């Protein structure tokens, strides 16, 4: 089932007199293709959860429309939309066993959708097997670990075979190791069921690792939509570039003069087709190449060994952040004796942004 | 662990409370038990220096009293009728109160008012509401004039006035009035507790239930009531305990006669029986009755606890 959002807007009116209304989501238009896993990504307060709740039906949009396939569901209450929602803290009913929790949505079905007891039980066991909790059916939620509760919540959302599965910060309550495991699990379940899935996260790594598409949001406005790798490689603006990637992108003040990009006085890259102007330069940590004769120089602070790679922490007078972090292969020997480190730059890991609008400036090498 | 050196200090700080408890709670309880087992114990005789034999004569006498059995019946009837009704009503009212936003605070205050009002005063108001002032004529005792709001309302809708509490009223009518009064009087405390419980339930359960397609009544019975069960257990248990101690409500409506003027004592309760025994200087009998009442409350509470243990989710 494809999900179409048309100019979706949500405004929270201001409670105090004379204050401004808060626009949580502003003109969100997007078509989510059938059977895809889409991550809504952004810092807290960017409207991603509001968007999710509007798709779910728990919140009413102030404007715009939502379609599931060809059906306009904008005014439908959640129970008639055919959505399954997994809450951030799971919201499992504490007084019911796992089995009763999963059965509950089925027992609510009415009319011709009504199932026989055997059918309900069969589907409960099926979905429990899918999320691998079929051995825990008689436990209470309080007797489960966080990861198991998460699976129960997914099972409860899936059992009535929703048209769309919605996950609100599905991994935020899990520890680092479980998070890795669970995100794979979510991916597997999504692919096995083929249900269009939308999930919300503030963790870019999480979003990039499992989504077919990501939507980056900021202050209620969609910044960029695309495949994770494309968004990473080709950010639309400084915000998106900064938001994606760990360690984060290094940002410098720079200037283009006569087709050459200068950062801190160093002419680091020839950029054609860019008129002379002040710019903001973003360089991904993996965009630095150790090069004794490289054009860019930094003052070295130290080297952090991370196993496969080393992270060189340095400073540069033009840097916006306190330190410049580069990731280089540990096979290189970093000479810290001079206190200066020189790099050449991979052109495809460097982005130019307008100094005022922070929009991307394309360039040719 | 408190060091033993400092323990005497702890006891010292506790001492004032312990002394008061010992004098006004522990000793009276012990003394009640003692008096209950002293045959024909009476304050007057005791003052005269008489000695009493130990025995269970007081209990025998109390249980043989027809009056006592009557009191037990009335008390149990009021308990069994009012606790479920008031709990259910309190549940529905608090759920309704919790779901509205405007005027919630005002309505909350209104519902709480009976709690801070003197129950004798409320009883007098109720007595006035259910009163009949009028005269009967002829042999059929036909009523020719009524007063009292309740009967006025009944007559307005074409019914016939009922003699609720005056001379000649029926036991059923009396009990009905008492049930209405006790339920109304018990509501505020229950609403307060249940509303507090409701407000502490995580709203996400309701969002989840909505997404799961629950109807309102299913949400109430499958989500709200189980999540509220600790509070429900509490109000039911305290309701029963309070119910077995019913006394002032009846005095409030019927006065010290504990019944309609022509049949005083008809609505007497266990506590009323104890007071009566005390006023006739039968402390032994009163103590025995008090112990019996204690035993009944204990058993009922234990049953309540064991039932609620199975059905409560903390």
Coordinates of N, CA and C in Angstrom, one line a residue, chain A residues 118-257:
Chain A
X118 N -10.3 -19.8 17.1 CA -9.2 -20.6 16.7 C -8.4 -19.7 15.7
X119 N -9.1 -19.0 14.8 CA -8.4 -18.2 13.8 C -7.5 -17.1 14.5
X120 N -8.1 -16.5 15.6 CA -7.4 -15.5 16.3 C -6.1 -16.0 16.9
X121 N -6.3 -17.2 17.5 CA -5.1 -17.8 18.2 C -4.1 -18.2 17.2
X122 N -4.6 -18.7 16.0 CA -3.6 -19.1 15.0 C -2.8 -17.9 14.5
X123 N -3.5 -16.8 14.3 CA -2.8 -15.6 13.8 C -1.8 -15.1 14.9
X124 N -2.3 -15.2 16.1 CA -1.4 -14.7 17.2 C -0.1 -15.5 17.2
X125 N -0.2 -16.8 17.1 CA 0.9 -17.7 17.2 C 1.8 -17.4 16.0
X126 N 1.2 -17.2 14.8 CA 2.0 -17.0 13.6 C 2.8 -15.7 13.7
X127 N 2.2 -14.7 14.2 CA 2.9 -13.4 14.3 C 3.9 -13.5 15.4
X128 N 3.6 -14.2 16.4 CA 4.6 -14.4 17.5 C 5.8 -15.1 17.0
X129 N 5.6 -16.1 16.1 CA 6.7 -16.8 15.5 C 7.5 -15.9 14.6
X130 N 6.8 -15.0 13.9 CA 7.5 -14.1 13.0 C 8.5 -13.2 13.8
X131 N 8.1 -12.7 14.9 CA 9.0 -11.9 15.7 C 9.7 -12.7 16.8
X132 N 9.6 -14.0 16.7 CA 10.4 -14.9 17.6 C 10.1 -14.7 19.1
X133 N 8.8 -14.6 19.4 CA 8.5 -14.6 20.9 C 7.5 -15.6 21.2
X134 N 7.4 -16.7 20.3 CA 6.3 -17.7 20.6 C 6.6 -18.5 21.8
X135 N 7.8 -18.4 22.4 CA 8.0 -19.1 23.7 C 7.7 -18.2 24.9
X136 N 7.2 -17.0 24.7 CA 7.0 -16.1 25.8 C 5.5 -15.7 26.0
X137 N 4.6 -16.5 25.3 CA 3.2 -16.0 25.2 C 2.5 -15.8 26.5
X138 N 2.9 -16.6 27.5 CA 2.2 -16.5 28.8 C 2.8 -15.6 29.8
X139 N 3.8 -14.9 29.4 CA 4.5 -13.9 30.3 C 3.8 -12.6 30.3
X140 N 4.0 -11.9 31.4 CA 3.5 -10.5 31.5 C 4.6 -9.6 30.9
X141 N 4.2 -8.4 30.4 CA 5.2 -7.5 29.8 C 6.3 -7.2 30.8
X142 N 6.0 -7.1 32.1 CA 7.0 -6.7 33.1 C 8.0 -7.8 33.3
X143 N 7.7 -9.0 32.8 CA 8.7 -10.1 32.9 C 9.6 -10.3 31.7
X144 N 9.5 -9.3 30.8 CA 10.2 -9.4 29.5 C 11.4 -8.3 29.5
X145 N 12.4 -8.6 28.7 CA 13.4 -7.6 28.6 C 13.0 -6.5 27.6
X146 N 13.7 -5.4 27.5 CA 13.3 -4.4 26.6 C 13.2 -4.8 25.1
X147 N 14.1 -5.6 24.7 CA 14.0 -6.1 23.3 C 12.8 -7.0 23.1
X148 N 12.5 -7.8 24.1 CA 11.3 -8.7 23.9 C 10.1 -7.9 23.9
X149 N 10.0 -6.9 24.8 CA 8.8 -6.0 24.8 C 8.6 -5.4 23.4
X150 N 9.7 -5.0 22.9 CA 9.7 -4.3 21.5 C 9.1 -5.3 20.5
X151 N 9.5 -6.6 20.6 CA 9.0 -7.5 19.6 C 7.5 -7.8 19.8
X152 N 7.1 -7.8 21.1 CA 5.6 -8.0 21.4 C 4.9 -6.8 20.8
X153 N 5.4 -5.6 21.0 CA 4.7 -4.4 20.5 C 4.6 -4.5 18.9
X154 N 5.7 -5.0 18.3 CA 5.6 -5.1 16.8 C 4.6 -6.2 16.5
X155 N 4.6 -7.3 17.2 CA 3.6 -8.3 16.9 C 2.2 -7.8 17.1
X156 N 1.9 -7.0 18.1 CA 0.6 -6.5 18.4 C 0.2 -5.6 17.2
X157 N 1.2 -4.8 16.7 CA 0.9 -3.9 15.6 C 0.6 -4.7 14.3
X158 N 1.3 -5.8 14.2 CA 1.2 -6.6 12.9 C 0.1 -7.5 12.8
X159 N -0.5 -7.9 14.0 CA -1.4 -9.1 14.0 C -2.7 -8.9 13.2
X160 N -3.1 -7.6 13.1 CA -4.3 -7.4 12.3 C -4.0 -7.1 10.9
X161 N -2.8 -7.4 10.5 CA -2.3 -7.2 9.1 C -2.6 -5.8 8.6
X162 N -1.9 -4.8 9.2 CA -2.2 -3.4 8.8 C -1.7 -3.1 7.4
X163 N -2.3 -2.1 6.8 CA -1.9 -1.6 5.5 C -0.5 -0.9 5.6
X164 N -0.4 -0.2 6.8 CA 0.8 0.5 7.0 C 1.3 0.3 8.4
X165 N 2.6 0.1 8.6 CA 3.1 -0.1 9.9 C 3.9 1.1 10.3
X166 N 3.6 1.6 11.5 CA 4.3 2.9 11.9 C 5.1 2.6 13.2
X167 N 6.3 3.0 13.2 CA 7.2 2.8 14.4 C 7.7 4.1 14.9
X168 N 7.4 4.4 16.2 CA 7.9 5.7 16.8 C 9.2 5.4 17.6
X169 N 10.3 5.9 17.1 CA 11.6 5.8 17.8 C 11.7 4.3 18.3
X170 N 11.7 3.4 17.4 CA 11.6 2.0 17.8 C 12.8 1.5 18.6
X171 N 13.9 2.1 18.4 CA 15.2 1.6 19.0 C 15.7 2.4 20.2
X172 N 15.0 3.5 20.5 CA 15.6 4.4 21.4 C 15.7 3.9 22.9
X173 N 14.8 2.9 23.2 CA 14.8 2.4 24.5 C 15.7 1.1 24.7
X174 N 16.5 0.8 23.7 CA 17.3 -0.4 23.8 C 18.8 0.0 23.9
X175 N 19.5 -1.0 24.5 CA 21.0 -0.7 24.6 C 21.6 -0.9 23.3
X176 N 22.9 -0.4 23.2 CA 23.6 -0.3 21.9 C 23.6 -1.6 21.1
X177 N 23.9 -2.7 21.9 CA 24.0 -4.0 21.2 C 22.7 -4.5 20.6
X178 N 21.7 -4.4 21.5 CA 20.3 -4.8 21.2 C 19.8 -4.0 20.0
X179 N 20.2 -2.7 20.0 CA 19.7 -1.8 19.0 C 20.1 -2.3 17.6
X180 N 21.4 -2.7 17.5 CA 21.9 -3.2 16.3 C 21.2 -4.4 15.8
X181 N 20.9 -5.3 16.8 CA 20.2 -6.5 16.5 C 18.8 -6.3 16.1
X182 N 18.1 -5.4 16.8 CA 16.7 -5.1 16.6 C 16.5 -4.4 15.2
X183 N 17.4 -3.6 14.9 CA 17.2 -2.9 13.6 C 17.3 -3.8 12.4
X184 N 18.1 -4.8 12.6 CA 18.2 -5.8 11.5 C 16.9 -6.6 11.5
X185 N 16.4 -6.9 12.7 CA 15.2 -7.6 12.9 C 14.0 -6.9 12.3
X186 N 13.9 -5.6 12.5 CA 12.8 -4.8 11.9 C 12.9 -4.9 10.4
X187 N 14.1 -4.8 9.9 CA 14.3 -4.9 8.5 C 13.8 -6.2 7.9
X188 N 14.2 -7.3 8.7 CA 13.8 -8.6 8.2 C 12.3 -8.8 8.3
X189 N 11.6 -8.3 9.4 CA 10.2 -8.5 9.5 C 9.5 -7.7 8.4
X190 N 10.0 -6.5 8.1 CA 9.4 -5.6 7.1 C 9.5 -6.3 5.8
X191 N 10.7 -6.9 5.5 CA 10.8 -7.5 4.2 C 10.0 -8.8 4.0
X192 N 9.8 -9.5 5.2 CA 9.0 -10.8 5.1 C 7.6 -10.5 4.9
X193 N 7.1 -9.4 5.6 CA 5.7 -9.1 5.5 C 5.4 -8.2 4.3
X194 N 6.4 -7.4 3.8 CA 6.1 -6.5 2.7 C 5.2 -5.4 3.0
X195 N 5.0 -5.1 4.3 CA 4.1 -4.0 4.7 C 4.9 -2.7 4.6
X196 N 4.2 -1.7 4.0 CA 4.8 -0.3 3.9 C 5.1 0.1 5.4
X197 N 6.3 0.5 5.7 CA 6.6 0.8 7.0 C 7.3 2.2 7.1
X198 N 6.8 3.0 8.1 CA 7.3 4.3 8.3 C 7.9 4.4 9.7
X199 N 9.1 4.8 9.9 CA 9.5 4.9 11.3 C 10.2 6.2 11.5
X200 N 10.2 6.6 12.8 CA 10.7 7.9 13.2 C 12.0 7.7 14.0
X201 N 13.0 8.5 13.7 CA 14.2 8.3 14.5 C 14.9 9.7 14.5
X202 N 15.7 9.9 15.6 CA 16.6 11.0 15.6 C 18.0 10.5 15.3
X203 N 18.2 9.2 15.2 CA 19.5 8.6 15.0 C 19.8 8.4 13.6
X204 N 20.7 9.2 13.0 CA 20.9 9.1 11.6 C 21.4 7.7 11.1
X205 N 22.2 7.1 12.0 CA 22.9 5.8 11.7 C 21.8 4.8 11.5
X206 N 20.9 4.8 12.5 CA 19.7 3.9 12.5 C 18.9 4.0 11.2
X207 N 18.6 5.3 10.9 CA 17.8 5.5 9.7 C 18.5 5.1 8.4
X208 N 19.8 5.4 8.4 CA 20.5 5.1 7.1 C 20.7 3.6 6.9
X209 N 20.9 2.9 8.1 CA 21.2 1.5 7.9 C 20.1 0.6 7.5
X210 N 18.9 1.0 7.8 CA 17.8 0.0 7.4 C 16.8 0.6 6.4
X211 N 16.8 1.9 6.2 CA 15.7 2.5 5.4 C 15.9 2.3 3.9
X212 N 14.9 2.2 3.1 CA 14.9 2.3 1.7 C 15.0 3.7 1.3
X213 N 14.3 4.6 2.1 CA 14.4 6.0 1.8 C 14.4 6.7 3.2
X214 N 15.0 7.9 3.2 CA 14.9 8.7 4.4 C 14.4 10.1 4.0
X215 N 13.7 10.6 5.0 CA 13.2 12.0 4.9 C 13.8 12.8 6.0
X216 N 14.6 13.8 5.7 CA 15.3 14.6 6.7 C 14.4 15.8 6.9
X217 N 14.1 16.0 8.2 CA 13.2 17.2 8.5 C 13.9 18.1 9.5
X218 N 13.5 19.4 9.4 CA 14.0 20.4 10.3 C 12.9 21.4 10.6
X219 N 12.5 21.6 11.8 CA 11.5 22.6 12.2 C 10.2 22.5 11.3
X220 N 9.8 21.3 11.1 CA 8.6 21.1 10.4 C 8.7 21.1 8.9
X221 N 9.8 21.4 8.4 CA 10.0 21.5 6.9 C 10.9 20.3 6.5
X222 N 10.4 19.7 5.4 CA 11.2 18.6 4.8 C 12.5 19.2 4.1
X223 N 13.6 18.7 4.5 CA 14.9 19.2 3.9 C 15.3 18.4 2.7
X224 N 15.1 17.1 2.8 CA 15.6 16.3 1.7 C 15.0 14.9 1.8
X225 N 14.6 14.3 0.6 CA 14.1 13.0 0.6 C 14.9 12.2 -0.4
X226 N 15.3 11.0 0.0 CA 16.0 10.2 -1.0 C 16.5 8.9 -0.3
X227 N 17.3 8.1 -1.2 CA 17.9 6.9 -0.7 C 19.0 7.4 0.3
X228 N 19.2 6.6 1.4 CA 20.2 7.1 2.4 C 21.5 7.4 1.8
X229 N 22.1 6.6 0.9 CA 23.4 6.9 0.4 C 23.4 8.1 -0.4
X230 N 22.3 8.3 -1.2 CA 22.2 9.5 -2.1 C 22.2 10.8 -1.2
X231 N 21.4 10.7 -0.1 CA 21.3 11.9 0.7 C 22.6 12.2 1.4
X232 N 23.3 11.1 1.7 CA 24.6 11.3 2.4 C 25.6 11.9 1.4
X233 N 25.6 11.4 0.2 CA 26.6 11.8 -0.8 C 26.3 13.1 -1.4
X234 N 25.0 13.5 -1.4 CA 24.6 14.6 -2.1 C 23.6 15.5 -1.3
X235 N 24.1 16.0 -0.2 CA 23.1 16.7 0.7 C 22.6 18.0 0.1
X236 N 21.4 18.3 0.3 CA 20.8 19.5 -0.3 C 21.2 20.8 0.4
X237 N 21.5 20.7 1.7 CA 21.9 21.9 2.3 C 22.8 21.6 3.5
X238 N 23.3 22.6 4.2 CA 24.3 22.4 5.3 C 23.7 21.6 6.4
X239 N 22.4 21.8 6.7 CA 21.7 21.1 7.8 C 21.8 19.6 7.5
X240 N 21.4 19.2 6.3 CA 21.4 17.7 6.0 C 22.8 17.2 6.1
X241 N 23.7 17.9 5.5 CA 25.1 17.5 5.6 C 25.6 17.3 7.0
X242 N 25.2 18.2 7.9 CA 25.7 18.1 9.2 C 25.0 17.0 10.0
X243 N 23.7 16.8 9.6 CA 22.9 15.8 10.4 C 23.3 14.4 10.1
X244 N 23.7 14.1 8.9 CA 24.1 12.7 8.5 C 25.6 12.5 8.7
X245 N 25.9 11.3 9.2 CA 27.3 10.9 9.2 C 27.9 11.0 10.6
X246 N 28.6 9.9 11.0 CA 29.4 9.9 12.3 C 30.8 9.5 11.9
X247 N 31.8 10.2 12.4 CA 31.7 11.5 13.0 C 31.1 12.5 12.1
X248 N 30.6 13.6 12.6 CA 29.9 14.5 11.7 C 30.9 15.2 10.8
X249 N 30.3 15.8 9.8 CA 31.0 16.5 8.7 C 31.8 17.7 9.4
X250 N 33.0 18.0 8.8 CA 33.8 19.1 9.3 C 33.3 20.4 8.5
X251 N 33.1 21.4 9.2 CA 32.6 22.6 8.5 C 33.6 23.8 8.7
X252 N 33.9 24.4 7.5 CA 34.9 25.5 7.5 C 34.3 26.7 6.9
X253 N 34.9 27.9 7.3 CA 34.6 29.1 6.5 C 35.6 29.1 5.4
X254 N 35.1 29.4 4.2 CA 36.0 29.4 3.0 C 35.7 30.5 2.0
X255 N 36.4 30.6 1.0 CA 36.2 31.6 0.0 C 36.6 31.1 -1.3
X256 N 35.8 31.4 -2.3 CA 36.2 31.1 -3.7 C 36.7 32.3 -4.4
X257 N 37.9 32.2 -4.9 CA 38.5 33.3 -5.7 C 39.1 32.7 -6.9

